Amino acid sequence: MSYTAGMLTSSRRDSIERESEIVLSLISTGLVRMQDWGGVHDRQLPYDGNLQRGLDRLTVACLRAGSKDRPRGVRELVLNWCSTRQLGTWPLTFTADAQVDGELLVIDGRASEFCQEWAVAAQDVAAELHESILVRQVKEAADALGRHELYAEWRVALARHAVVAPAEMLALKNRFPAVPQWAAWIDDSYEPIPPEATRLGDVGVCAACRQWMVPDDKRRWACLTWRCTRAHSVPAPMMVAAHGARRLRPELVKPIALPARPELALAEALAARGARVVLYPELDALDLIARWPNGFAVAIDVKDWRKPYLLARNIKRFPAWPPGHLYHYDRACVVVPADRVRPRSRYCEIVAEHSPALQAQRHIDVLTDEELIKQTPDTGIPGEVTCGP
């Protein structure tokens, strides 16, 4: 249902948009949490309560719109509305910058990337995804040891090793022999590869995102990351012997490994221009601090989101480190991979307009990785990427 400017006052429209966002966040959150749901008769794993709360609010929205067409239960909500009806046809109202037209919440039986981004926008889910027990343990131990670089080293190890052979696993665990917690962190980050995830004794690793793959029912390897799923073509997978190998735990792929890919790529590009780039300073207060030999420093948060409106809601404020601080910076940037921006000409503007954090810190720029690289100095002498101060 759509409303014209003449039909609604500004405050009334804002209220309806907020309610619509609540409905969408509740349903998306429920869908993400019920990835392994067995149906309404599965008493061992009932559907997530957010779906019922979202359904209740959606029913009210249908009644308010005068529509008799509304989901009659969670099953119809999931199998019909979420899987076959584009969001633009629901009786909900969103700002144009939310870009909901043409979007489905479920595609091929999985929560879509759009759905996952809306779910992450719900604070309780974001905390669950980004501050898992293991992540907190690593942060707290690194802080207690006075060695913040250990947290960065752990993140980099996970980003670069989605599947590890036995010898590689041993080398990873022995990376810091003076830190007994390190081996436990690595152990807890990986799991045995289940037989159903192998074929002919091998496991596939995506050549695009470098994450483990699963075989599908057509005897092909399928990457589960939405970037690769949406790509028109992806390189042939790399094969790793599955015997004795371990893979990164699924719950660490989305919040840790995947975001690190563009972060590390940008760090290496800036280091090639002469910067000394520190990864995840102050236990992930930011993604990168790039400093050139003349002292000029850029603080960077890399954000790889498909929808700019949702990204805007999830940007945190930059720390204001004073002059003389180890990580004091001269410029601050939220950086988005260029391929996310090309299909949406106003991507960066939408982020800046809708982010409370950026509204409070107007000195922060929003730009693509390609733009930032072009705007930074190039000394002609390679710098370095480091995890420590």
Short mmCIF file of C-alpha atoms in Angstrom, two decimals:
data_model
loop_
_atom_site.label_atom_id
_atom_site.label_comp_id
_atom_site.label_asym_id
_atom_site.label_seq_id
_atom_site.Cartn_x
_atom_site.Cartn_y
_atom_site.Cartn_z
CA MET A 1 0.00 0.00 0.00
CA SER A 2 1.34 3.43 -0.90
CA TYR A 3 0.56 6.87 0.42
CA THR A 4 0.96 10.22 -1.27
CA ALA A 5 2.34 13.22 0.51
CA GLY A 6 -1.11 14.79 0.55
CA MET A 7 -2.70 11.82 2.29
CA LEU A 8 -0.47 11.78 5.33
CA THR A 9 1.10 14.35 7.55
CA SER A 10 4.85 14.06 7.96
CA SER A 11 4.58 12.86 11.57
CA ARG A 12 1.87 10.33 10.68
CA ARG A 13 3.95 8.94 7.81
CA ASP A 14 7.01 8.69 10.06
CA SER A 15 4.94 6.71 12.56
CA ILE A 16 3.70 4.31 9.88
CA GLU A 17 7.21 3.88 8.49
CA ARG A 18 8.57 3.08 11.95
CA GLU A 19 5.85 0.49 12.49
CA SER A 20 6.57 -1.03 9.07
CA GLU A 21 10.26 -1.29 9.91
CA ILE A 22 9.42 -3.02 13.19
CA VAL A 23 7.24 -5.55 11.34
CA LEU A 24 9.97 -6.23 8.79
CA SER A 25 12.70 -6.54 11.43
CA LEU A 26 10.63 -8.95 13.52
CA ILE A 27 9.80 -11.21 10.59
CA SER A 28 13.33 -11.10 9.20
CA THR A 29 14.78 -11.87 12.62
CA GLY A 30 12.45 -14.83 12.99
CA LEU A 31 13.35 -16.16 9.55
CA VAL A 32 17.08 -15.96 10.22
CA ARG A 33 16.67 -17.73 13.53
CA MET A 34 14.58 -20.56 12.07
CA GLN A 35 16.98 -21.68 9.34
CA ASP A 36 16.64 -25.30 10.55
CA TRP A 37 12.93 -25.15 11.35
CA GLY A 38 11.06 -28.37 10.63
CA GLY A 39 7.59 -26.86 10.33
CA VAL A 40 4.67 -26.06 12.62
CA HIS A 41 4.56 -29.63 13.95
CA ASP A 42 8.23 -29.67 14.98
CA ARG A 43 7.87 -29.63 18.76
CA GLN A 44 11.61 -30.03 19.30
CA LEU A 45 12.37 -26.80 17.46
CA PRO A 46 9.33 -24.48 17.37
CA TYR A 47 9.40 -21.41 15.15
CA ASP A 48 10.93 -18.27 16.55
CA GLY A 49 8.59 -16.03 18.54
CA ASN A 50 9.58 -12.99 16.48
CA LEU A 51 7.64 -14.48 13.56
CA GLN A 52 4.42 -14.53 15.57
CA ARG A 53 5.00 -10.99 16.81
CA GLY A 54 5.70 -9.86 13.26
CA LEU A 55 2.62 -11.69 11.99
CA ASP A 56 0.44 -10.01 14.63
CA ARG A 57 1.65 -6.56 13.61
CA LEU A 58 1.36 -7.38 9.90
CA THR A 59 -2.27 -8.44 10.48
CA VAL A 60 -2.97 -5.07 12.07
CA ALA A 61 -1.33 -3.35 9.08
CA CYS A 62 -3.57 -5.35 6.72
CA LEU A 63 -6.67 -4.37 8.67
CA ARG A 64 -5.59 -0.73 8.77
CA ALA A 65 -5.16 -0.82 4.99
CA GLY A 66 -8.61 -2.35 4.55
CA SER A 67 -7.16 -5.50 3.00
CA LYS A 68 -8.83 -8.88 3.47
CA ASP A 69 -5.77 -10.55 2.01
CA ARG A 70 -3.55 -11.37 4.97
CA PRO A 71 -1.52 -14.38 6.18
CA ARG A 72 -3.61 -16.74 8.32
CA GLY A 73 -0.70 -18.14 10.28
CA VAL A 74 3.07 -18.44 10.48
CA ARG A 75 3.13 -21.18 7.85
CA GLU A 76 1.34 -19.02 5.27
CA LEU A 77 3.52 -16.06 6.24
CA VAL A 78 6.71 -18.00 5.55
CA LEU A 79 5.72 -20.16 2.59
CA ASN A 80 3.56 -17.63 0.77
CA TRP A 81 4.23 -14.06 1.76
CA CYS A 82 7.95 -14.26 2.51
CA SER A 83 8.77 -16.63 -0.36
CA THR A 84 6.59 -15.37 -3.22
CA ARG A 85 5.45 -11.82 -2.50
CA GLN A 86 7.82 -8.94 -3.03
CA LEU A 87 7.97 -6.46 -0.16
CA GLY A 88 6.59 -3.68 -2.33
CA THR A 89 3.23 -5.49 -2.46
CA TRP A 90 2.86 -5.81 1.33
CA PRO A 91 0.56 -3.30 3.12
CA LEU A 92 3.57 -1.56 4.66
CA THR A 93 5.07 1.86 4.07
CA PHE A 94 8.79 2.55 3.83
CA THR A 95 10.94 5.50 2.87
CA ALA A 96 12.07 5.24 -0.75
CA ASP A 97 15.67 5.01 0.48
CA ALA A 98 14.88 1.65 2.12
CA GLN A 99 14.67 0.20 -1.42
CA VAL A 100 12.24 -2.63 -0.63
CA ASP A 101 10.65 -2.94 -4.08
CA GLY A 102 11.46 -6.21 -5.79
CA GLU A 103 12.81 -7.85 -2.61
CA LEU A 104 11.84 -11.25 -1.21
CA LEU A 105 12.59 -12.36 2.33
CA VAL A 106 13.07 -16.02 1.38
CA ILE A 107 14.80 -17.22 -1.80
CA ASP A 108 15.27 -20.90 -2.60
CA GLY A 109 14.27 -21.79 0.94
CA ARG A 110 16.88 -19.54 2.61
CA ALA A 111 16.65 -16.16 4.25
CA SER A 112 17.71 -13.72 1.52
CA GLU A 113 20.58 -11.27 1.90
CA PHE A 114 18.00 -8.49 2.20
CA CYS A 115 16.28 -10.46 4.99
CA GLN A 116 19.57 -11.05 6.79
CA GLU A 117 20.44 -7.37 6.72
CA TRP A 118 17.09 -6.43 8.21
CA ALA A 119 17.51 -9.10 10.87
CA VAL A 120 20.93 -7.81 11.81
CA ALA A 121 19.34 -4.40 12.22
CA ALA A 122 17.51 -5.79 15.25
CA GLN A 123 19.75 -5.05 18.23
CA ASP A 124 19.40 -8.40 19.99
CA VAL A 125 20.33 -10.34 16.84
CA ALA A 126 23.25 -8.07 16.07
CA ALA A 127 24.62 -8.68 19.55
CA GLU A 128 24.19 -12.40 19.03
CA LEU A 129 26.00 -12.39 15.71
CA HIS A 130 28.82 -9.94 16.37
CA GLU A 131 29.58 -10.60 20.02
CA SER A 132 29.39 -14.35 20.30
CA ILE A 133 30.74 -16.02 23.38
CA LEU A 134 33.97 -16.92 21.60
CA VAL A 135 34.51 -13.39 20.27
CA ARG A 136 34.04 -11.98 23.76
CA GLN A 137 36.42 -14.54 25.20
CA VAL A 138 39.16 -13.63 22.74
CA LYS A 139 38.68 -9.90 23.30
CA GLU A 140 38.66 -10.18 27.06
CA ALA A 141 41.72 -12.43 27.19
CA ALA A 142 43.68 -10.23 24.78
CA ASP A 143 42.79 -7.20 26.88
CA ALA A 144 43.76 -8.93 30.14
CA LEU A 145 47.10 -9.94 28.62
CA GLY A 146 47.72 -6.41 27.39
CA ARG A 147 48.13 -7.81 23.88
CA HIS A 148 45.31 -6.45 21.75
CA GLU A 149 47.09 -7.64 18.63
CA LEU A 150 46.13 -11.22 19.50
CA TYR A 151 42.49 -10.45 18.75
CA ALA A 152 43.47 -9.04 15.35
CA GLU A 153 45.70 -12.04 14.64
CA TRP A 154 42.82 -14.38 15.46
CA ARG A 155 40.47 -12.57 13.10
CA VAL A 156 42.99 -12.59 10.28
CA ALA A 157 43.67 -16.32 10.79
CA LEU A 158 39.96 -17.11 10.47
CA ALA A 159 39.56 -14.90 7.41
CA ARG A 160 42.44 -16.57 5.57
CA HIS A 161 41.74 -20.18 6.55
CA ALA A 162 38.20 -21.39 5.90
CA VAL A 163 39.31 -25.02 5.57
CA VAL A 164 42.49 -26.25 7.23
CA ALA A 165 44.37 -29.49 6.67
CA PRO A 166 45.79 -31.30 9.72
CA ALA A 167 49.33 -29.92 9.31
CA GLU A 168 47.97 -26.41 8.74
CA MET A 169 45.78 -26.71 11.84
CA LEU A 170 48.80 -27.69 13.92
CA ALA A 171 50.76 -24.72 12.61
CA LEU A 172 47.89 -22.34 13.39
CA LYS A 173 47.57 -23.62 16.95
CA ASN A 174 51.33 -23.27 17.54
CA ARG A 175 51.48 -19.71 16.19
CA PHE A 176 51.78 -18.19 19.68
CA PRO A 177 53.22 -20.88 21.98
CA ALA A 178 53.66 -18.41 24.84
CA VAL A 179 49.90 -17.74 24.85
CA PRO A 180 48.15 -20.96 25.95
CA GLN A 181 44.70 -19.54 25.18
CA TRP A 182 45.60 -19.17 21.51
CA ALA A 183 45.43 -22.91 20.71
CA ALA A 184 42.04 -23.15 22.45
CA TRP A 185 40.71 -20.20 20.43
CA ILE A 186 41.74 -21.89 17.18
CA ASP A 187 40.28 -25.22 18.29
CA ASP A 188 36.98 -23.55 19.18
CA SER A 189 36.85 -21.74 15.84
CA TYR A 190 36.82 -24.87 13.69
CA GLU A 191 34.74 -28.02 13.42
CA PRO A 192 35.14 -31.42 11.73
CA ILE A 193 33.85 -31.50 8.16
CA PRO A 194 30.62 -33.51 8.04
CA PRO A 195 30.52 -36.32 5.45
CA GLU A 196 27.56 -34.75 3.65
CA ALA A 197 29.72 -31.66 2.95
CA THR A 198 32.26 -33.71 0.99
CA ARG A 199 32.37 -35.37 -2.41
CA LEU A 200 34.83 -38.04 -3.48
CA GLY A 201 36.91 -37.30 -0.39
CA ASP A 202 37.24 -33.57 -1.06
CA VAL A 203 35.64 -30.39 0.21
CA GLY A 204 35.16 -27.35 -2.02
CA VAL A 205 36.44 -23.87 -1.22
CA CYS A 206 34.95 -20.93 -3.13
CA ALA A 207 37.56 -19.21 -5.28
CA ALA A 208 35.67 -15.91 -4.95
CA CYS A 209 34.99 -15.51 -1.22
CA ARG A 210 37.37 -18.29 -0.02
CA GLN A 211 34.70 -19.89 2.18
CA TRP A 212 33.81 -23.57 2.30
CA MET A 213 31.14 -24.84 -0.04
CA VAL A 214 28.59 -27.66 0.04
CA PRO A 215 27.62 -30.13 -2.70
CA ASP A 216 24.10 -29.75 -4.08
CA ASP A 217 21.73 -32.37 -5.43
CA LYS A 218 22.98 -31.77 -8.99
CA ARG A 219 26.51 -32.91 -8.13
CA ARG A 220 27.81 -29.34 -8.15
CA TRP A 221 29.50 -27.25 -5.47
CA ALA A 222 27.37 -24.44 -4.06
CA CYS A 223 28.68 -21.40 -2.18
CA LEU A 224 26.31 -20.29 0.57
CA THR A 225 27.36 -16.63 0.69
CA TRP A 226 24.86 -14.29 -0.94
CA ARG A 227 27.50 -12.35 -2.85
CA CYS A 228 28.48 -15.49 -4.72
CA THR A 229 24.89 -16.75 -5.03
CA ARG A 230 23.91 -13.52 -6.80
CA ALA A 231 26.99 -13.42 -9.04
CA HIS A 232 26.48 -14.20 -12.73
CA SER A 233 29.60 -16.36 -12.76
CA VAL A 234 32.11 -17.55 -10.19
CA PRO A 235 35.46 -19.29 -10.67
CA ALA A 236 35.71 -23.05 -10.33
CA PRO A 237 36.06 -24.10 -6.68
CA MET A 238 39.34 -25.17 -5.15
CA MET A 239 39.47 -28.72 -3.81
CA VAL A 240 40.92 -29.64 -0.40
CA ALA A 241 41.28 -33.20 0.90
CA ALA A 242 38.60 -33.62 3.55
CA HIS A 243 40.28 -36.40 5.55
CA GLY A 244 41.34 -34.95 8.90
CA ALA A 245 40.60 -31.39 7.74
CA ARG A 246 38.45 -28.93 9.67
CA ARG A 247 36.32 -26.02 8.54
CA LEU A 248 35.47 -22.67 10.08
CA ARG A 249 32.37 -22.89 12.24
CA PRO A 250 29.31 -21.55 10.37
CA GLU A 251 28.49 -18.97 13.06
CA LEU A 252 31.89 -17.32 12.51
CA VAL A 253 31.67 -17.03 8.72
CA LYS A 254 29.25 -14.09 8.42
CA PRO A 255 30.38 -11.85 11.33
CA ILE A 256 34.14 -12.57 11.16
CA ALA A 257 35.45 -14.15 7.97
CA LEU A 258 33.36 -12.49 5.26
CA PRO A 259 33.72 -8.86 6.46
CA ALA A 260 37.47 -9.37 6.74
CA ARG A 261 37.85 -9.98 3.00
CA PRO A 262 37.28 -6.35 1.88
CA GLU A 263 39.00 -5.09 5.05
CA LEU A 264 42.21 -6.98 4.30
CA ALA A 265 42.06 -6.11 0.60
CA LEU A 266 41.84 -2.39 1.42
CA ALA A 267 44.61 -2.67 4.02
CA GLU A 268 46.92 -4.25 1.46
CA ALA A 269 46.06 -1.62 -1.16
CA LEU A 270 46.86 1.23 1.25
CA ALA A 271 50.07 -0.48 2.38
CA ALA A 272 51.11 -0.67 -1.27
CA ARG A 273 50.92 3.15 -1.31
CA GLY A 274 53.30 3.46 1.63
CA ALA A 275 50.99 3.32 4.67
CA ARG A 276 51.52 1.33 7.82
CA VAL A 277 48.06 -0.19 8.34
CA VAL A 278 46.99 -1.48 11.76
CA LEU A 279 44.14 -3.99 11.74
CA TYR A 280 41.32 -3.79 14.30
CA PRO A 281 42.96 -1.30 16.70
CA GLU A 282 41.80 -1.19 20.32
CA LEU A 283 39.97 -4.53 20.00
CA ASP A 284 38.00 -3.60 16.90
CA ALA A 285 37.17 0.00 17.79
CA LEU A 286 37.72 0.50 14.06
CA ASP A 287 38.68 -1.77 11.19
CA LEU A 288 41.84 0.02 10.06
CA ILE A 289 44.18 2.86 10.92
CA ALA A 290 46.43 3.76 7.98
CA ARG A 291 49.34 6.07 8.74
CA TRP A 292 51.88 7.42 6.25
CA PRO A 293 55.51 8.30 7.04
CA ASN A 294 54.66 12.02 7.24
CA GLY A 295 52.24 11.28 10.10
CA PHE A 296 49.00 11.65 8.13
CA ALA A 297 46.51 9.01 9.32
CA VAL A 298 43.11 7.79 8.15
CA ALA A 299 40.62 5.92 10.37
CA ILE A 300 38.51 3.46 8.41
CA ASP A 301 35.46 1.29 8.94
CA VAL A 302 34.75 -1.00 5.96
CA LYS A 303 31.08 -1.85 5.43
CA ASP A 304 30.04 -4.47 2.88
CA TRP A 305 26.26 -4.10 2.86
CA ARG A 306 23.88 -4.43 -0.09
CA LYS A 307 21.31 -1.93 1.16
CA PRO A 308 22.56 1.55 2.17
CA TYR A 309 19.51 2.35 4.32
CA LEU A 310 20.18 -0.65 6.54
CA LEU A 311 23.89 0.05 6.63
CA ALA A 312 23.13 3.56 7.88
CA ARG A 313 21.30 2.12 10.89
CA ASN A 314 24.27 -0.05 11.81
CA ILE A 315 27.17 2.40 11.69
CA LYS A 316 28.78 3.03 15.05
CA ARG A 317 30.39 6.30 16.12
CA PHE A 318 34.12 6.65 15.58
CA PRO A 319 36.30 6.95 18.69
CA ALA A 320 37.61 10.48 19.24
CA TRP A 321 41.24 9.75 20.11
CA PRO A 322 43.08 12.96 21.12
CA PRO A 323 46.36 14.22 19.61
CA GLY A 324 49.23 12.17 20.95
CA HIS A 325 47.15 9.00 21.16
CA LEU A 326 48.68 6.04 19.36
CA TYR A 327 45.76 5.93 16.94
CA HIS A 328 44.94 9.62 16.57
CA TYR A 329 43.80 10.24 13.01
CA ASP A 330 43.39 13.17 10.61
CA ARG A 331 40.58 11.81 8.46
CA ALA A 332 37.71 9.38 9.15
CA CYS A 333 35.94 7.30 6.51
CA VAL A 334 33.20 4.73 6.16
CA VAL A 335 34.30 2.74 3.14
CA VAL A 336 32.07 0.60 0.94
CA PRO A 337 33.26 -1.83 -1.78
CA ALA A 338 32.81 -0.11 -5.13
CA ASP A 339 30.72 -2.92 -6.61
CA ARG A 340 28.06 -2.33 -3.93
CA VAL A 341 27.73 1.29 -5.01
CA ARG A 342 27.69 0.97 -8.81
CA PRO A 343 24.07 -0.30 -9.06
CA ARG A 344 22.86 2.45 -6.69
CA SER A 345 23.97 5.93 -7.61
CA ARG A 346 22.88 7.48 -4.27
CA TYR A 347 24.30 4.76 -2.06
CA CYS A 348 26.78 6.93 -0.16
CA GLU A 349 24.32 9.81 0.14
CA ILE A 350 21.64 7.52 1.60
CA VAL A 351 24.09 6.22 4.20
CA ALA A 352 25.08 9.73 5.23
CA GLU A 353 21.48 10.98 5.37
CA HIS A 354 20.07 8.15 7.49
CA SER A 355 22.90 7.35 9.89
CA PRO A 356 22.52 8.86 13.39
CA ALA A 357 26.23 8.26 13.99
CA LEU A 358 27.23 10.16 10.85
CA GLN A 359 24.80 12.94 11.61
CA ALA A 360 26.52 13.34 14.98
CA GLN A 361 30.02 13.15 13.43
CA ARG A 362 29.73 15.08 10.19
CA HIS A 363 33.47 15.02 9.57
CA ILE A 364 33.24 11.33 8.60
CA ASP A 365 33.24 10.71 4.85
CA VAL A 366 31.33 7.93 3.09
CA LEU A 367 33.02 6.73 -0.08
CA THR A 368 34.08 3.63 -2.00
CA ASP A 369 37.33 1.74 -1.54
CA GLU A 370 38.42 2.78 -5.03
CA GLU A 371 37.81 6.46 -4.25
CA LEU A 372 39.73 6.31 -0.98
CA ILE A 373 42.72 4.58 -2.56
CA LYS A 374 42.91 7.27 -5.26
CA GLN A 375 42.71 10.06 -2.65
CA THR A 376 45.53 8.78 -0.39
CA PRO A 377 49.24 9.60 -0.78
CA ASP A 378 51.51 7.22 -2.68
CA THR A 379 55.09 7.32 -1.43
CA GLY A 380 56.34 4.82 -3.99
CA ILE A 381 57.74 2.72 -1.14
CA PRO A 382 55.59 -0.16 0.16
CA GLY A 383 54.41 0.04 3.76
CA GLU A 384 53.04 -2.84 5.83
CA VAL A 385 49.90 -4.41 7.25
CA THR A 386 50.20 -5.27 10.93
CA CYS A 387 48.03 -6.46 13.80
CA GLY A 388 49.99 -4.64 16.48
CA PRO A 389 50.56 -1.02 17.41
#
